[in-house]
Coordinates of C-alpha atoms in Angstrom, one line a residue:
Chain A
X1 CA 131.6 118.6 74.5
X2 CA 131.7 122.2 76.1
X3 CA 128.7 122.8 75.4
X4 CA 127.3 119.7 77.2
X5 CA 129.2 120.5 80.4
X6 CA 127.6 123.6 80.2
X7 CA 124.2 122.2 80.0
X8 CA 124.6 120.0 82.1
X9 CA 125.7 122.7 84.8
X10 CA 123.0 124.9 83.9
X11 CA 120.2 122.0 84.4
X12 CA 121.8 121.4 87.7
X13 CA 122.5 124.4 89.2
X14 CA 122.0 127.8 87.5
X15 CA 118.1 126.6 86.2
X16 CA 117.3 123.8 88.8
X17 CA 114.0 122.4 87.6
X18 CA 112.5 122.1 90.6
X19 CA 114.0 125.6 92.7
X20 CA 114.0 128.1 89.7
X21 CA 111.6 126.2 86.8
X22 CA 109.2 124.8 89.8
X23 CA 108.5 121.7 88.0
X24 CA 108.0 118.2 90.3
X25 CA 107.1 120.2 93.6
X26 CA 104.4 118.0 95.0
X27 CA 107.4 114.9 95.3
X28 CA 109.2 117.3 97.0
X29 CA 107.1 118.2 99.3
X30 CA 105.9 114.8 99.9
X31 CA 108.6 112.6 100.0
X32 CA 111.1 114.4 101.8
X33 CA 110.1 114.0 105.0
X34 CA 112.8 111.0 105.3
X35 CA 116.3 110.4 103.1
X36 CA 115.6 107.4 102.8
X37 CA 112.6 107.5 101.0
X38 CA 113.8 110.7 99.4
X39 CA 116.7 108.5 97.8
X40 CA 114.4 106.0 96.8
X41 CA 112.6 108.5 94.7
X42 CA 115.4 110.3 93.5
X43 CA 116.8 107.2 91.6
X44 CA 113.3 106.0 90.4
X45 CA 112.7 109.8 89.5
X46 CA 116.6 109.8 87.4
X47 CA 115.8 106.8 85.6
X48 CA 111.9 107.1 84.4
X49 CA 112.8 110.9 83.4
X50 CA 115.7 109.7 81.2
X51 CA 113.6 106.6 79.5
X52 CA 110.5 109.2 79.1
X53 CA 112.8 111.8 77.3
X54 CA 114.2 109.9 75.4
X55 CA 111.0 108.1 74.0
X56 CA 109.0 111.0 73.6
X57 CA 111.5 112.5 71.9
X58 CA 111.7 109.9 69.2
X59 CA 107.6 109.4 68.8
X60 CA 107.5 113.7 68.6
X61 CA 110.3 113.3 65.7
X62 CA 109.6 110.4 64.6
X63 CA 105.2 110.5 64.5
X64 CA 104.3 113.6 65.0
X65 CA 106.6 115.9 63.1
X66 CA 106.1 113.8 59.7
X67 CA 102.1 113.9 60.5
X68 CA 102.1 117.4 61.1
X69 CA 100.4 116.8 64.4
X70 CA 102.3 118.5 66.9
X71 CA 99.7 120.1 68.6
X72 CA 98.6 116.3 70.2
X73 CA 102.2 116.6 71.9
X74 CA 100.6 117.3 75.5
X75 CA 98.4 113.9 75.1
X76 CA 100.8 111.4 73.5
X77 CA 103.5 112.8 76.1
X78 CA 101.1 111.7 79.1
X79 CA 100.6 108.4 77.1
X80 CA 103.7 107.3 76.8
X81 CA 104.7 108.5 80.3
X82 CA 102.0 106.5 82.0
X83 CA 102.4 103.6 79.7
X84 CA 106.3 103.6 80.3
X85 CA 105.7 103.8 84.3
X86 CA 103.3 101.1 84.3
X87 CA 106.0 98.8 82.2
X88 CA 108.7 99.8 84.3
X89 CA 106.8 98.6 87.1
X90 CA 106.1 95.2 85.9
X91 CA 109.6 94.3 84.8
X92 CA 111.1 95.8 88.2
X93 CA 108.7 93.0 89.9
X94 CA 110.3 90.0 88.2
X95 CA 113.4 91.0 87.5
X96 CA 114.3 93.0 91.1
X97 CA 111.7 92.5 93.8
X98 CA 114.0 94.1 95.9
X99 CA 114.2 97.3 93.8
X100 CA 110.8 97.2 93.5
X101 CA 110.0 96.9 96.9
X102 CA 112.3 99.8 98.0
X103 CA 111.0 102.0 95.3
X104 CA 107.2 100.8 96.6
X105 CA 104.5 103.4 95.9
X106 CA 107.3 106.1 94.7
X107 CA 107.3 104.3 91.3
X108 CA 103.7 104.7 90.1
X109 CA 103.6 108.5 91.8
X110 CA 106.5 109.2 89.3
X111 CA 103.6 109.1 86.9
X112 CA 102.0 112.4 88.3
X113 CA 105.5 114.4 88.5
X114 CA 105.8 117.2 86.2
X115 CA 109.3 117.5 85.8
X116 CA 109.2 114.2 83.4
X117 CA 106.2 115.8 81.7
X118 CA 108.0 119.3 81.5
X119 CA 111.6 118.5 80.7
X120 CA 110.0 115.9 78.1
X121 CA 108.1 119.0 76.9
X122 CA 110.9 121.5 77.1
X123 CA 113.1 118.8 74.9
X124 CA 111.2 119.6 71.7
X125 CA 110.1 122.7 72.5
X126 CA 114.0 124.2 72.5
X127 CA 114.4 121.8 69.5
X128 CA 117.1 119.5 71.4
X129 CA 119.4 116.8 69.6
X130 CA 118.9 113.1 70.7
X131 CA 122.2 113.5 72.1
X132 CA 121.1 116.8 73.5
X133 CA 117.8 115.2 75.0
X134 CA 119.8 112.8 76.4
X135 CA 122.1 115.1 78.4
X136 CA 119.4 117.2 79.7
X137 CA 117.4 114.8 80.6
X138 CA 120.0 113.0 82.9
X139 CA 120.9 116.9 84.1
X140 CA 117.5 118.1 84.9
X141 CA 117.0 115.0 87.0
X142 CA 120.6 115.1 88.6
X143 CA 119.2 119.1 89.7
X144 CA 115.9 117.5 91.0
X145 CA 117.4 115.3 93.5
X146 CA 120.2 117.3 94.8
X147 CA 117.4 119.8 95.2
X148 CA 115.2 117.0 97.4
X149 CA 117.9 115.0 98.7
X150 CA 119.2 118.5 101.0
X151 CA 115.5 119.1 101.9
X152 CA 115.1 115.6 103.1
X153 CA 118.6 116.2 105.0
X154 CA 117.6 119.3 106.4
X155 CA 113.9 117.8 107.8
X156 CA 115.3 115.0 109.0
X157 CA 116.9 117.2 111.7
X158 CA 114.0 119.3 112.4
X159 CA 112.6 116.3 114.3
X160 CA 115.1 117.4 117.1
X161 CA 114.7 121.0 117.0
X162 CA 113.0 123.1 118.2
X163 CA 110.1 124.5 116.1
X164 CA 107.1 126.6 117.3
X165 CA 104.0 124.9 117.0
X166 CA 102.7 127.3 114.2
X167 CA 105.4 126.2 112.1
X168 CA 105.8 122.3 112.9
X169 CA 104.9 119.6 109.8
X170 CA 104.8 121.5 106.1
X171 CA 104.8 124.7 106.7
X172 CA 108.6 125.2 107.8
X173 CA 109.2 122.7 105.4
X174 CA 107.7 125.1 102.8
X175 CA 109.6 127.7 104.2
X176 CA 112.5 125.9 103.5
X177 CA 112.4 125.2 100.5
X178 CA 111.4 128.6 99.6
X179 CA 114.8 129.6 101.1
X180 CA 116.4 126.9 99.2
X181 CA 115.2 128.6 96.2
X182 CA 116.5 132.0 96.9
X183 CA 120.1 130.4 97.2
X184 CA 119.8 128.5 94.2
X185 CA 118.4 132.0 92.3
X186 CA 122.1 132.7 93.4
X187 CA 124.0 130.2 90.9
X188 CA 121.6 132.3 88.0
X189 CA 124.3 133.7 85.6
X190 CA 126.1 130.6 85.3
X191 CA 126.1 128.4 82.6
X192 CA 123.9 129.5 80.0
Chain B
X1 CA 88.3 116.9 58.2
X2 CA 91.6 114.4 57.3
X3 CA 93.8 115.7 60.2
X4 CA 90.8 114.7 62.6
X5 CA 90.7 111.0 61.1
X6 CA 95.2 111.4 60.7
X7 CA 94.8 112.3 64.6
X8 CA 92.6 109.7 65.6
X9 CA 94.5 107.3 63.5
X10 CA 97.8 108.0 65.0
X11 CA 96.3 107.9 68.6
X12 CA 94.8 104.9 68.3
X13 CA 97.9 103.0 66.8
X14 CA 99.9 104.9 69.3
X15 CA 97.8 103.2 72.3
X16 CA 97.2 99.9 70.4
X17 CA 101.1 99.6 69.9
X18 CA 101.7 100.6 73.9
X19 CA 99.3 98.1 75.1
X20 CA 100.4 96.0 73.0
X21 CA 103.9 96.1 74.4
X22 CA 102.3 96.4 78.0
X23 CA 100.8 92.9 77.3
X24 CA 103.1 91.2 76.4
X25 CA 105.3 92.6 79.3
X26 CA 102.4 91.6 82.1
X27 CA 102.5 87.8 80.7
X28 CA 106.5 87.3 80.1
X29 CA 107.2 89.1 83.4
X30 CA 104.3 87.6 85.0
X31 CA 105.1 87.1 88.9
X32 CA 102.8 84.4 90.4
X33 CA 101.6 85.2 94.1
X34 CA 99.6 82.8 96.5
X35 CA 96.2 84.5 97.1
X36 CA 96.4 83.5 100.7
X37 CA 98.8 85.6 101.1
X38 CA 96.8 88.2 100.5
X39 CA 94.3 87.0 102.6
X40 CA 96.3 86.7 105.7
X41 CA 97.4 90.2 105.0
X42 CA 93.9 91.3 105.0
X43 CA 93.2 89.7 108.7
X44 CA 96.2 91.0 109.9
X45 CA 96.2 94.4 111.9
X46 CA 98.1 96.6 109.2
X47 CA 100.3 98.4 111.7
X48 CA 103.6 96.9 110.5
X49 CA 104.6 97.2 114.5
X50 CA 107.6 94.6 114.5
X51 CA 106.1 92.7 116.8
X52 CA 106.2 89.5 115.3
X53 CA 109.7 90.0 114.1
X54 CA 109.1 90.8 110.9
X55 CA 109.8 94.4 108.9
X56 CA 105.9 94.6 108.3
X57 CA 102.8 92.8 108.0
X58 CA 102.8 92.2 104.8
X59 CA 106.7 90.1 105.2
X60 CA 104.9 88.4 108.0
X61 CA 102.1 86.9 105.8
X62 CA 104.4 85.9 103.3
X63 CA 106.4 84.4 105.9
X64 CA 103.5 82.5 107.1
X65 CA 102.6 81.1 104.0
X66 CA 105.8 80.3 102.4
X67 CA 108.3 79.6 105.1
X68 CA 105.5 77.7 107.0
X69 CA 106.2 80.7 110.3
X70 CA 103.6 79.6 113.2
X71 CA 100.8 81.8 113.1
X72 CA 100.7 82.8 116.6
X73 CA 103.4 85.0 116.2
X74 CA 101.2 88.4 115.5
X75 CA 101.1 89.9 118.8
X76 CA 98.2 92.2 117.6
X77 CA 95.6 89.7 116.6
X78 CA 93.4 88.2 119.0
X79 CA 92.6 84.4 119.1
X80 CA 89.6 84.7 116.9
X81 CA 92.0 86.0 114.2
X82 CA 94.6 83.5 114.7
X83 CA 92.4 80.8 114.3
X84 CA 90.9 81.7 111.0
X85 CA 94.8 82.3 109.4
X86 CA 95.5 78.7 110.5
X87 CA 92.0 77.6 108.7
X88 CA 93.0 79.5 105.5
X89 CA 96.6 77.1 105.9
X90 CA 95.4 74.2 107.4
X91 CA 97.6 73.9 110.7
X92 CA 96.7 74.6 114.3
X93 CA 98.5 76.7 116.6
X94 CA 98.8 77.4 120.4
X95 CA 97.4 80.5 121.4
X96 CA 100.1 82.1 124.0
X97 CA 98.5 84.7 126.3
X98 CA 98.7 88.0 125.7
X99 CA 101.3 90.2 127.1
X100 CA 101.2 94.0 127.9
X101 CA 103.8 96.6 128.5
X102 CA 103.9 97.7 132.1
X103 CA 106.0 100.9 133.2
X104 CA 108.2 100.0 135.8
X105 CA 108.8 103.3 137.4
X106 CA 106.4 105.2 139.9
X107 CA 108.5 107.6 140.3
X108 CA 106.7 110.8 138.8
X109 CA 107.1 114.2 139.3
X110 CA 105.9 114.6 143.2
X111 CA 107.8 111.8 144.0
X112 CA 111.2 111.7 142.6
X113 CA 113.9 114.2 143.1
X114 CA 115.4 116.5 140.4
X115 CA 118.6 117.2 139.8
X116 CA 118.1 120.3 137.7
X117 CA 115.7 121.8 134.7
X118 CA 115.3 120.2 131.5
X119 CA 114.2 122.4 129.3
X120 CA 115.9 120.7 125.6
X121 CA 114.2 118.6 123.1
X122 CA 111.5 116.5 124.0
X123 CA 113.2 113.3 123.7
X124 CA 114.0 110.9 126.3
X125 CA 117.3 109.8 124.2
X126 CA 118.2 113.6 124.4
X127 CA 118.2 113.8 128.1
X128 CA 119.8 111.3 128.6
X129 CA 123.0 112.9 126.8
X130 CA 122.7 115.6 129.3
X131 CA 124.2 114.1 132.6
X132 CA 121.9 110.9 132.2
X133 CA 119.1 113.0 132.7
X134 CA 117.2 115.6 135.5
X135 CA 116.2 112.5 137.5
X136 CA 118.1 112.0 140.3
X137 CA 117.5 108.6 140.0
X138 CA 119.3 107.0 137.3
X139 CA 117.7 104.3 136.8
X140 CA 113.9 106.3 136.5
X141 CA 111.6 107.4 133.4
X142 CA 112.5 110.3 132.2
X143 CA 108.9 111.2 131.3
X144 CA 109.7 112.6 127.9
X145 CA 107.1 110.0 126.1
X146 CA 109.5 108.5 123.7
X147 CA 108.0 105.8 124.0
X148 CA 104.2 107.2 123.4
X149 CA 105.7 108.4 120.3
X150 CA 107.2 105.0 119.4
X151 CA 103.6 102.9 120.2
X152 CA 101.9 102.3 117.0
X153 CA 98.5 101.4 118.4
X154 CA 98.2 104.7 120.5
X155 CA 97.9 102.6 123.6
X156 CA 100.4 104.9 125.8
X157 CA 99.4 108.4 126.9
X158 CA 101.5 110.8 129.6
X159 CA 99.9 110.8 132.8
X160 CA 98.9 113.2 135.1
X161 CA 102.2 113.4 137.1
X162 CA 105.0 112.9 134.2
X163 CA 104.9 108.9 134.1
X164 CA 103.5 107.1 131.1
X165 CA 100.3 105.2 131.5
X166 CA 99.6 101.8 129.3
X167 CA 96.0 101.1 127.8
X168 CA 95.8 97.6 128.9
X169 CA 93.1 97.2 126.0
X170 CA 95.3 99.0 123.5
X171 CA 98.4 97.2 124.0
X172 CA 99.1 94.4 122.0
X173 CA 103.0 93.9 123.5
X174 CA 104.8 94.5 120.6
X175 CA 107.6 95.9 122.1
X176 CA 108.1 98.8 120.5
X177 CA 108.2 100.7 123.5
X178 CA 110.5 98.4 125.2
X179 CA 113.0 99.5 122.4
X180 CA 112.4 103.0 122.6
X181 CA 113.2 103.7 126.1
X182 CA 116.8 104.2 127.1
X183 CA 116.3 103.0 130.3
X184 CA 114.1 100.2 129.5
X185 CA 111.4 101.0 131.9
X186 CA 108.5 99.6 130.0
X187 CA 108.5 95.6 130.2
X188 CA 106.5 92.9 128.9
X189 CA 104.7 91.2 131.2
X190 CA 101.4 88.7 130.7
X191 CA 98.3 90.4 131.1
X192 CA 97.2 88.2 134.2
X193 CA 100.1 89.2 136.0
X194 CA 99.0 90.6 139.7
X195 CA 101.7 92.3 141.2
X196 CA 104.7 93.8 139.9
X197 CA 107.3 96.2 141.9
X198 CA 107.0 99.3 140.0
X199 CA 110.7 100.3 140.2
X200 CA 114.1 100.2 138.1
X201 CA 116.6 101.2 140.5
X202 CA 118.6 97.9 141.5
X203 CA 120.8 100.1 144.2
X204 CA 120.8 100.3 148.0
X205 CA 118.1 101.0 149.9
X206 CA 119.8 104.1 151.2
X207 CA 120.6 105.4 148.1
X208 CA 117.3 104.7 146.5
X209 CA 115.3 106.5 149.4
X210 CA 117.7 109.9 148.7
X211 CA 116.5 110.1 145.4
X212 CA 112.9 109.1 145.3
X213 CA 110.1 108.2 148.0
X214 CA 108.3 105.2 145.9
X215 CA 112.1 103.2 145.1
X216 CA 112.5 99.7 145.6
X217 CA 114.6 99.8 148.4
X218 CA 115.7 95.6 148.4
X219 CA 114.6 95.4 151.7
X220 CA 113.1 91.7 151.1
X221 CA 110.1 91.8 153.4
X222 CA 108.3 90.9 150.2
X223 CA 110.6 88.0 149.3
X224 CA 109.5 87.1 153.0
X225 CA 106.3 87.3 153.9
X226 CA 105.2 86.1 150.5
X227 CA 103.4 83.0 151.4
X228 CA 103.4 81.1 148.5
X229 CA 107.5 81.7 147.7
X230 CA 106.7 83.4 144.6
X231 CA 109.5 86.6 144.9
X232 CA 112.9 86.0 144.1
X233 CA 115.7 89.1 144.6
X234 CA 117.3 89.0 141.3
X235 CA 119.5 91.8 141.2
X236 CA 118.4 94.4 143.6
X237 CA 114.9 93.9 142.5
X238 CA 111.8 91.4 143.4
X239 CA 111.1 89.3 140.5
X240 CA 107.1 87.2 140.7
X241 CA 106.9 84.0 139.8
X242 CA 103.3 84.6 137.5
X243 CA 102.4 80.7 137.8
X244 CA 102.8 80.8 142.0
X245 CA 101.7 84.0 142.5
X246 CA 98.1 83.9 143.7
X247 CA 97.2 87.1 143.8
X248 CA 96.7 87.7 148.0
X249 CA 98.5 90.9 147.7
X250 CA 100.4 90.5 151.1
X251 CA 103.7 91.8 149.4
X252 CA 101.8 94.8 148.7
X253 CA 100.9 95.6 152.0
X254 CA 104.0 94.8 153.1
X255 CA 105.9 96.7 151.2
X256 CA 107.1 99.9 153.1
X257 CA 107.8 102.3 150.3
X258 CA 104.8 101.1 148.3
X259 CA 106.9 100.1 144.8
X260 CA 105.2 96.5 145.1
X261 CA 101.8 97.8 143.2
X262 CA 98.8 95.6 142.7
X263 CA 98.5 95.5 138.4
X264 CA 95.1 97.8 138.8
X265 CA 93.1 95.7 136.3
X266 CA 91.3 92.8 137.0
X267 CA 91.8 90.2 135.4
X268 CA 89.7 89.0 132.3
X269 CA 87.9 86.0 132.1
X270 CA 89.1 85.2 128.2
X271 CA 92.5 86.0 128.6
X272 CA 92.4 83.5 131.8
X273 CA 90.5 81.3 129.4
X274 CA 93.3 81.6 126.9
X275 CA 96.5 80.9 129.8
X276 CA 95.1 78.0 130.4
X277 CA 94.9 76.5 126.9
X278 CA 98.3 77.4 126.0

């Protein structure tokens, strides 16, 4: 159980996917100009990267480690992704059209973010559990949007500062985040 | 050679058995949508302004098509367009004439008196915290352009003197600015209205001269000499009846601060066209 909470803490904090591992920065560039947007994306983000884990997970053990093809991992892994997206996206529409509709464009752009592709990746590559894949999967996500969730916060109040010209739109917001990563570098050490 | 054909095997089952379940997915969860919606969206101006009352275009052509909502309602569309939504749902609607937002204060920067130097965020809301404002009137624009920022068909821009100017062409009165002005300056008004007093300030004439040389000063000469009896005083201001008013512009000669302002476009002949049908 320790050793969970310790992952768990280490996904989050001490290896933040998005500020340490850079993995999913184009979202978080993107989609944080506004927190409500950016929480829109944050739970479509949680949700698809747990459901992709998880399934690529089980067609790498269960396919391609028994064929011996392990080495088609990077295109089944998009496959499934892409496929999954798509289907999430049609049963959202019947069953909440109100989900859908908040989530909007956010959903399908989930297909393009590389955390799901990477943490799906880094699953088998450090030879997780199912149980393992699971907990990760749920932490690495948690990580991403705390990590987008403050940037949104933060831009949302640079509408009423005031910036110099030279910096207005995404470059401070790159700055930023830069500087978000330098205090997250901080938490390294803890966990494992 | 038998890991190629395993590989190709395993990807094609992989993708038959994911479409598969794709499908199957698109039919059970199938989610059945008019096409005119679609079609209505397509005609409509895609600015999601709120104009109408809806969050967006898009709930506004739903609206029309399922809740039977009166067509008329987009105030960005011209007749032409209005027409052809009622032919795609087979009713007829009365085309109301077009308003456009005026900005009801003249007061710019070499006319009004300032109480002190703003120098904070650009942001009429923001001034306002600050003692209600640098204006000495205040009841005045603050000339910060929050509502420029707030117009979703670019038809504001700051004028020369610190006042916002409307793009009679641009406008399509959705309101939007009306909303974003603390002080609600800008008004709708129809577009053949002639004259409007282009003030806010609903105080005494003595109070309203110390603070700015182009106030409404509710001195009623225009009320007065009006010779069809189309100005009422309603609170400190001259309100135009639009349907009396004919236009002779004695209220704006008469006027001795020179708020009563002559509305400096003419008139076009369409939109008179379209006053009169409704």
């Amino acid at each position: 159980m320790s050793d969970y909470i310790l992952m768990m803490i280490s996904a989050i904090f001490a290896n933040n996917i998005l500020l340490i591992k850079f993995l999913g920065n184009c979202p978080f560039v993107g989609v944080s100009t506004s927190l409500e947007s950016a929480i829109g994306m944050s739970g479509a983000a949680l949700f698809v990267n747990v459901m992709a884990s998880c399934i690529t997970w089980m067609v790498y053990n269960f396919v391609l480690v028994p064929f011996e093809l392990e080495y088609l991992r990077t295109v089944v892994f998009i496959l499934v992704i892409a496929s999954l997206v798509q289907l999430v996206e049609i049963v959202l529409q019947k069953v909440a059209p109100a989900l859908y509709r908040a989530l909007g464009i956010y959903l399908p752009l989930i297909t393009t973010n590389c955390m799901i592709f990477g943490v799906a990746v880094l699953n088998v590559q450090q030879k997780h559990t199912f149980m393992e894949t699971l907990v990760y999967s749920i932490a690495t996500a948690i990580g991403w949007d705390l990590a987008l969730l403050i940037l949104a916060g933060i831009r949302e109040r640079f509408a009423l500062g005031k910036i110099p010209t030279l910096f207005q739109g995404f470059p401070i917001a790159l700055i930023t985040a830069g500087m978000m990563g330098l205090c997250f570098a901080g938490f390294l050490g803890l966990g494992q | 050679m038998s890991s190629i054909i395993t590989a190709c095997l395993i990807m094609a089952i992989l993708g038959l058995i994911l479409s598969f379940f794709l499908g199957i997915a698109a039919k059970v969860f199938y989610v059945e949508t008019d096409p005119r919606i679609e079609q209505i969206l397509d005609m409509l101006p895609g600015a999601n302004c709120g104009g109408c009352g809806y969050a967006g275009c898009s709930d506004y052509a739903e609206a029309i098509v399922k809740k039977n909502e009166k067509p008329n309602k987009c105030v960005g569309c011209g007749a032409d367009v209005i027409e052809k939504i009622c032919a795609i749902i087979g009713t007829k609607a009365t085309i109301e004439e077009r308003k456009v937002a005026r900005i009801r204060c003249a007061g710019d920067n070499t006319k009004a008196k300032f109480e002190f130097k703003y120098i904070g965020a650009k942001d009429c809301h923001a001034a306002m915290l600050l003692n209600g404002g640098n204006k000495a009137c205040k009841y005045g624009c603050l000339g910060l352009g929050s509502c420029i920022r707030a117009c979703p068909f670019g038809a504001l821009s700051m004028g020369e003197n610190g006042i916002p100017v409307v793009d009679e062409d641009l406008c399509t009165g959705c309101g939007n600015c009306v909303k974003a002005c603390p002080r609600d300056i800008p008004q709708l008004y129809p577009v053949s209205q002639k004259v409007l007093p282009l003030c806010n300030n609903p105080l005494k004439g003595k109070v309203v001269k110390q603070v700015c040389s182009v106030g409404c000063i509710g001195c009623n000469l225009c009320v007065k000499k009006c010779p069809e009896k189309a100005i009422k005083m309603v609170n400190g201001l001259p309100v135009i009846d639009n349907n009396k008013c004919t236009g002779c512009f004695e209220c704006v000669k008469r006027c001795p601060t020179g708020a009563m302002s002559k509305l400096i476009k003419e008139v076009k002949e369409e939109d008179k066209v379209e006053a009169n049908a409704a």
